[in-house]
mmCIF file of C-alpha atoms in Angstrom:
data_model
loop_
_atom_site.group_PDB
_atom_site.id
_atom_site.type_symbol
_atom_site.label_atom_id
_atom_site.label_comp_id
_atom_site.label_asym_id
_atom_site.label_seq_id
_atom_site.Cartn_x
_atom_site.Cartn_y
_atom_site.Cartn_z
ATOM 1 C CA UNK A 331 0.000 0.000 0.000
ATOM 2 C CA UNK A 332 0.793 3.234 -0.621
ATOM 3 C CA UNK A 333 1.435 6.892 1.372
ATOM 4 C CA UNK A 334 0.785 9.705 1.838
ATOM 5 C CA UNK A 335 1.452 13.022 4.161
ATOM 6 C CA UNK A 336 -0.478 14.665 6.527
ATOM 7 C CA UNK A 337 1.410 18.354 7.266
ATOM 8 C CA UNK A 338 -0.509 18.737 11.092
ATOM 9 C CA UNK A 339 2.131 19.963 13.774
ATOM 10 C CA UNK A 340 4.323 16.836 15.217
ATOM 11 C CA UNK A 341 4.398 16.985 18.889
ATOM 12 C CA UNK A 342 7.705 18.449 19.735
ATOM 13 C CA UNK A 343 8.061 17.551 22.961
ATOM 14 C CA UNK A 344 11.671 15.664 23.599
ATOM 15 C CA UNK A 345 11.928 14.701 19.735
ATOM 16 C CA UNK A 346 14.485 12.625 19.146
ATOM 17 C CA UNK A 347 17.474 14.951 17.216
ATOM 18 C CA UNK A 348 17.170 14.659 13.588
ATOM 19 C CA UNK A 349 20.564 12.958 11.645
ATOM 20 C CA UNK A 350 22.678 15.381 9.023
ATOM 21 C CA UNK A 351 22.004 15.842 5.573
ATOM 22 C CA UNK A 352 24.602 16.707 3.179
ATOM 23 C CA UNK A 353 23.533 16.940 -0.736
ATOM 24 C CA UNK A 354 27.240 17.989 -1.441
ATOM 25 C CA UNK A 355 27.805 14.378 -2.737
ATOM 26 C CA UNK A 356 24.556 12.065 -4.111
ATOM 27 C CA UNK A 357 25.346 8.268 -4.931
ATOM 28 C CA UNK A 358 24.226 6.426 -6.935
ATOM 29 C CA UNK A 359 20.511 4.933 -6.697
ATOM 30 C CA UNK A 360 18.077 2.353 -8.294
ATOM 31 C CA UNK A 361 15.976 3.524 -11.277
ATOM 32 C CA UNK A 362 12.722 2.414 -9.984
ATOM 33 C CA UNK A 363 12.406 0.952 -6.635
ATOM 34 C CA UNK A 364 10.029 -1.147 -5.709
ATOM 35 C CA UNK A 365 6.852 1.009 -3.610
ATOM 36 C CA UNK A 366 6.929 -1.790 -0.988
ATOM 37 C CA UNK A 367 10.484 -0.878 0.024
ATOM 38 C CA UNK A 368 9.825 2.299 0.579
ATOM 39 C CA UNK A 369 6.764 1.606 2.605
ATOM 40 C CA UNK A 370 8.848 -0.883 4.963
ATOM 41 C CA UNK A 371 11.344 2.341 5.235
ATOM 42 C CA UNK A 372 8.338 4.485 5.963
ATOM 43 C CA UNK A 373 6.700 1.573 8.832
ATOM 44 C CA UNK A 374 10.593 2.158 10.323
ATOM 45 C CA UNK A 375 10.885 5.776 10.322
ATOM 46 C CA UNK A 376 7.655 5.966 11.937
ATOM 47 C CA UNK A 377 9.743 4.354 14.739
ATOM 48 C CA UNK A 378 12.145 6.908 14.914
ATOM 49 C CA UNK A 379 14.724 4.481 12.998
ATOM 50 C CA UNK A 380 17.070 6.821 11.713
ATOM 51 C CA UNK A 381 18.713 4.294 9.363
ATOM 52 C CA UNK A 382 15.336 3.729 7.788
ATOM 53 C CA UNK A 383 15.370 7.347 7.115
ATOM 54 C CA UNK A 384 19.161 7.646 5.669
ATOM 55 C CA UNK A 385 18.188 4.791 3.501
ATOM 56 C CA UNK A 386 14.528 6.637 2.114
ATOM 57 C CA UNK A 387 16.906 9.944 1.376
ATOM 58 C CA UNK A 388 19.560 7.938 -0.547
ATOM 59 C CA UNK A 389 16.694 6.288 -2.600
ATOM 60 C CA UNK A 390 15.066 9.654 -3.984
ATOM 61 C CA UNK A 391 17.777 12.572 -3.104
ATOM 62 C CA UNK A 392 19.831 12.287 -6.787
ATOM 63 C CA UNK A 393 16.414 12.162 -8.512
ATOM 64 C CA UNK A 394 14.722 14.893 -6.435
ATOM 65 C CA UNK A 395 18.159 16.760 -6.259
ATOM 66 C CA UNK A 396 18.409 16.658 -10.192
ATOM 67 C CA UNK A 397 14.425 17.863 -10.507
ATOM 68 C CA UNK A 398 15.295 21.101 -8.267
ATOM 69 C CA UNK A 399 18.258 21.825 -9.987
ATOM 70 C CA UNK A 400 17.046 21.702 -13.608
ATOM 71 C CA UNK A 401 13.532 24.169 -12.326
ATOM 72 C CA UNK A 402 15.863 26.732 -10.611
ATOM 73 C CA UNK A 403 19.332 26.461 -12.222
ATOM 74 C CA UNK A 404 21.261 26.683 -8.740
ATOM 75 C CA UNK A 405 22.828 24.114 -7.447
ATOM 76 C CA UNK A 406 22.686 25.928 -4.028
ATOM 77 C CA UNK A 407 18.832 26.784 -4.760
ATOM 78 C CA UNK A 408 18.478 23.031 -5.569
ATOM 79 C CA UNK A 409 20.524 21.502 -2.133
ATOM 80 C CA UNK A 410 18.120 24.169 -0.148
ATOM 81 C CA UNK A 411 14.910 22.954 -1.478
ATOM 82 C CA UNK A 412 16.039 18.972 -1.296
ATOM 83 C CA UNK A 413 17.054 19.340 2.136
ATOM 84 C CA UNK A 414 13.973 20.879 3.491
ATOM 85 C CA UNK A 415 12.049 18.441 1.612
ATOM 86 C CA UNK A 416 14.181 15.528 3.426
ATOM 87 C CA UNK A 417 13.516 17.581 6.833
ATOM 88 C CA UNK A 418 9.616 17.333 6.182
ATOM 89 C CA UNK A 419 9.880 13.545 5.666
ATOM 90 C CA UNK A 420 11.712 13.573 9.094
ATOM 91 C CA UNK A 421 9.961 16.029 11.149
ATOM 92 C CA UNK A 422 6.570 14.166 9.858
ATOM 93 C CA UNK A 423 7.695 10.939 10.531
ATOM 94 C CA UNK A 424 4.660 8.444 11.583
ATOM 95 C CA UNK A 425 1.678 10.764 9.500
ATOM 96 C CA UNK A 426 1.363 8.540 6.643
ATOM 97 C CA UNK A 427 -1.687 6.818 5.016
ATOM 98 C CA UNK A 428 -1.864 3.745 3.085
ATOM 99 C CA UNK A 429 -3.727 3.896 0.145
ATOM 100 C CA UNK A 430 -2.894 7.461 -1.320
ATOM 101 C CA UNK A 431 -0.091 8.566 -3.221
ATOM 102 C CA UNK A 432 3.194 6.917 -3.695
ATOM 103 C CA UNK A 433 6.141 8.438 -1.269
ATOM 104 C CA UNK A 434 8.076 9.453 -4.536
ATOM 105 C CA UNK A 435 5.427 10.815 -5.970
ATOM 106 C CA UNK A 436 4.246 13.099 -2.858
ATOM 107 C CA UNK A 437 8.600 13.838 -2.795
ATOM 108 C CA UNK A 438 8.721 15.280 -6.382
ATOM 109 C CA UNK A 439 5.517 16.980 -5.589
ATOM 110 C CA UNK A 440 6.486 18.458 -2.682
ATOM 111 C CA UNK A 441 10.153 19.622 -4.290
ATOM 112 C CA UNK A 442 8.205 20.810 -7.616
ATOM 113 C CA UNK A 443 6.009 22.658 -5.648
ATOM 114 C CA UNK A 444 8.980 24.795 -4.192
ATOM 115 C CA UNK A 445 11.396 25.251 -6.521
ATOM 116 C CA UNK A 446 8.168 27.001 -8.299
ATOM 117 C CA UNK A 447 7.594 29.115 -5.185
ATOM 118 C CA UNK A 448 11.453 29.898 -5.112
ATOM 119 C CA UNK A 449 11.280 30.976 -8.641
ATOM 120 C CA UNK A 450 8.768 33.239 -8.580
ATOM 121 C CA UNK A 451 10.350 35.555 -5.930
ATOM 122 C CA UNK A 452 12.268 38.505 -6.734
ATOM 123 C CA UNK A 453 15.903 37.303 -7.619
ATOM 124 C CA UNK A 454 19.361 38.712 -7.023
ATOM 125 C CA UNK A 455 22.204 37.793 -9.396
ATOM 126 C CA UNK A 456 22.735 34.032 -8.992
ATOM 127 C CA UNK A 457 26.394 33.277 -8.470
ATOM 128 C CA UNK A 458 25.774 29.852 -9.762
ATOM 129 C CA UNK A 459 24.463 31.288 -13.025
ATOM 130 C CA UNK A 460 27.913 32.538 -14.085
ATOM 131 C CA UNK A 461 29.441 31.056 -16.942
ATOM 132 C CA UNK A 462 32.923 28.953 -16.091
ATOM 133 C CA UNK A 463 35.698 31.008 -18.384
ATOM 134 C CA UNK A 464 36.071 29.188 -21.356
ATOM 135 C CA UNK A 465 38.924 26.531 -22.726
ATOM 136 C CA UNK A 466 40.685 28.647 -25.401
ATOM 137 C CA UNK A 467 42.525 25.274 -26.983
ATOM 138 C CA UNK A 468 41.324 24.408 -30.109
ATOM 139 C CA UNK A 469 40.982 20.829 -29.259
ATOM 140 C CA UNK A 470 37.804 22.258 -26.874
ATOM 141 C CA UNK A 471 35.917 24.049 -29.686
ATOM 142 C CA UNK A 472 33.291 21.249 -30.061
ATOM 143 C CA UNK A 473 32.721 21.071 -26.356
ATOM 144 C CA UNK A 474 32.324 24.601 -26.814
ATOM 145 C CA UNK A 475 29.895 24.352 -29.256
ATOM 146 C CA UNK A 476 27.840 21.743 -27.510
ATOM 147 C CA UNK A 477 27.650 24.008 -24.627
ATOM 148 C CA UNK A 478 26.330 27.399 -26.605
ATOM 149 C CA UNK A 479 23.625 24.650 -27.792
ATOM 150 C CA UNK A 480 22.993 23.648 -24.728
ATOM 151 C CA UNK A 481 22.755 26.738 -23.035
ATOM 152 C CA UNK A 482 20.336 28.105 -25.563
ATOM 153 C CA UNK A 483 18.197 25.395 -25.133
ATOM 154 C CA UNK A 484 18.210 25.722 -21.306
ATOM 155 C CA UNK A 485 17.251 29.394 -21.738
ATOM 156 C CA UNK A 486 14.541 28.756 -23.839
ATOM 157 C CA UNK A 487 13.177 26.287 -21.654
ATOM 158 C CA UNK A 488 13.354 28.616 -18.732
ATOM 159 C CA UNK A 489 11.557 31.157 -20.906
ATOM 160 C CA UNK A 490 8.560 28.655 -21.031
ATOM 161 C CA UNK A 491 5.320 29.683 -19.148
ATOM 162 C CA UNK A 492 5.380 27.998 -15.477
ATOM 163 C CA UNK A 493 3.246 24.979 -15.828
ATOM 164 C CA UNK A 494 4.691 24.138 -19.966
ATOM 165 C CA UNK A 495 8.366 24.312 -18.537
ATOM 166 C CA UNK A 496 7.596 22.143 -15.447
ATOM 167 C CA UNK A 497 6.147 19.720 -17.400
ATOM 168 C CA UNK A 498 8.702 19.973 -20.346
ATOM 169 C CA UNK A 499 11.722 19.632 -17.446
ATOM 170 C CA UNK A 500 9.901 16.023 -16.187
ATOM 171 C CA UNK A 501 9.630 14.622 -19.811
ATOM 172 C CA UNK A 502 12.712 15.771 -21.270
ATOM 173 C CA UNK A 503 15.374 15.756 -18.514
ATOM 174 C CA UNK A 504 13.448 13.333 -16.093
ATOM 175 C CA UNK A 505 11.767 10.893 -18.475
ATOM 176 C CA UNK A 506 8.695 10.665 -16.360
ATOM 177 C CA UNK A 507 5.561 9.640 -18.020
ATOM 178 C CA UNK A 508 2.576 11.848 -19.126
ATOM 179 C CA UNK A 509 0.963 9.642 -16.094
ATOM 180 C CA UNK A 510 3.144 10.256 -13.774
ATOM 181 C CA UNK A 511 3.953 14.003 -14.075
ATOM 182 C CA UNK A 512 0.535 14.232 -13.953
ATOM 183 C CA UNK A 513 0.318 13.090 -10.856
ATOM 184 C CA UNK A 514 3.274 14.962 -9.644
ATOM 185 C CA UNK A 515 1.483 18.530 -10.958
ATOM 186 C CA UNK A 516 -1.451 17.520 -9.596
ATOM 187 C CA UNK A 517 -3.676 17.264 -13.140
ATOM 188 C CA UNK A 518 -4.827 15.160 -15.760
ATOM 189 C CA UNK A 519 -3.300 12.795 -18.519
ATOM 190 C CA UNK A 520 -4.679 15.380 -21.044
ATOM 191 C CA UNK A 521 -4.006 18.920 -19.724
ATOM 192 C CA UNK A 522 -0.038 17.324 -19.560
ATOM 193 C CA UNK A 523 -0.349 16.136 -23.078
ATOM 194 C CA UNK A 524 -1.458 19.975 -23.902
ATOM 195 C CA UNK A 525 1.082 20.955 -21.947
ATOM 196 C CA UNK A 526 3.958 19.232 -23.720
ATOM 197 C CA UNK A 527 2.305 19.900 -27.217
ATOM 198 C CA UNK A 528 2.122 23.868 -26.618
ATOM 199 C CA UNK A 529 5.813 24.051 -24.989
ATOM 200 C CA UNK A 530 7.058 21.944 -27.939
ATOM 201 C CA UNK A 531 6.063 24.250 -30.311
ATOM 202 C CA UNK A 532 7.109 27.734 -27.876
ATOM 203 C CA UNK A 533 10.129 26.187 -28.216
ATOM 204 C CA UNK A 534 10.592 25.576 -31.713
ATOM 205 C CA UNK A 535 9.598 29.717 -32.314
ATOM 206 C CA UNK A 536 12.438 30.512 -29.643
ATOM 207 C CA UNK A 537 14.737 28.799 -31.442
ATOM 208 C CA UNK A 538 14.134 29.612 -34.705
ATOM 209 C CA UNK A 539 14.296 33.183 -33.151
ATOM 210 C CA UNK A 540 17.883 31.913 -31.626
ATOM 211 C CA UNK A 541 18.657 30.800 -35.302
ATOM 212 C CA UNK A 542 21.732 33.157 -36.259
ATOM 213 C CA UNK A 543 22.932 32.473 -32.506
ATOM 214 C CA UNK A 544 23.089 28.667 -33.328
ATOM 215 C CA UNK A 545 25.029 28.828 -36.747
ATOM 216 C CA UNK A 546 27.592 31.413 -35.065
ATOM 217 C CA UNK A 547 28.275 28.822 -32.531
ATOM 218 C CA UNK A 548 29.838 26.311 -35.461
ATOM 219 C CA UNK A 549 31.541 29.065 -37.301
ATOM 220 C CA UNK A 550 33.457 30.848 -34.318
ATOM 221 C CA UNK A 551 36.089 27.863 -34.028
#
């Protein structure tokens, strides 16, 4: 059976302390583990077993980690939002229900959900955001390339409106299916189908706008 959250106030009183988190380093995980794993790590952290919780965060942080940072473009931004998301699964440890959501979906949810109230506050220049000088030897001029490309293509996704990019971001980057980013933003099959089929074709005009920009970065080496 499945999980789901209930955000009431935990009782406070003489909680037991809750164990680091560090997203400075992310190992490897599983591609798609198994739902009943994660509810026998979910029966145990409603125990207070902090090893059951270690184990839930190393299941989902490189996944949720790599969500964050592809909505926001920090990696700072990103580590913020993955940790407090972590923190919630700790500090609401014991206030799940069977028969609701999956825990990973409720996760990328709860870490979409976020990184979309992050972005829409008033930024200041993003240290992250600054490009790392560039490798001047000529043997680097198609990595060079590849990133201009790349880059573009980032900005015009970022230039998507809100609900097109988040949904372009968990097809494209995440491979998440229509079903289950629907689930994620809270919607229909359909209205993410829309979704895809409208920021598809934004991003085809942004690009063709971008078109010079994309030619100059094969002719400059």
């Amino acid at each position: 059976m499945a999980h789901a959250l209930h955000t009431e106030p935990v009782d406070t009183a003489t909680p037991p302390s809750s164990p680091a988190i560090t997203t400075d380093v992310f190992e490897p995980r599983q591609a798609d583990a198994a739902r009943d794993i994660d509810e026998d790590l979910l029966d145990r952290l409603a125990a207070n077993d902090e090893a059951a919780f270690r184990l839930l965060v190393e299941r989902h942080i490189d996944r949720a980690f790599g969500i964050a940072l592809r909505l926001l473009g920090s990696r700072a931004d990103a580590e913020d939002v993955v940790q407090d998301t972590m923190l919630k699964v700790w500090t609401h440890r014991g206030r799940w229900e069977h028969g609701r959501a999956k825990f990973s979906t409720w996760l990328y949810r709860v870490v979409t959900n976020r990184c979309i109230d992050l972005h829409r506050r008033p930024r200041t220049d993003n240290v992250d955001a600054v490009p790392e000088p560039a490798d001047a030897k000529p043997d680097a001029c198609s990595a060079m390339q590849r990133n201009e490309v790349t880059q573009l293509l980032e900005t015009a996704i970022q230039k998507l409106p809100e609900q097109q990019r988040v949904a372009v971001i968990l097809s494209y980057h995440e491979n998440m299916s229509n079903a289950d980013i629907a689930e994620v933003m809270s919607t229909t099959v359909a209205a993410v189908e829309s979704l895809l089929k409208r920021g598809r074709q934004q991003l085809r005009d942004i690009l063709r706008r971008h078109e010079p920009d994309l030619l100059q970065a094969f002719t400059d080496c």
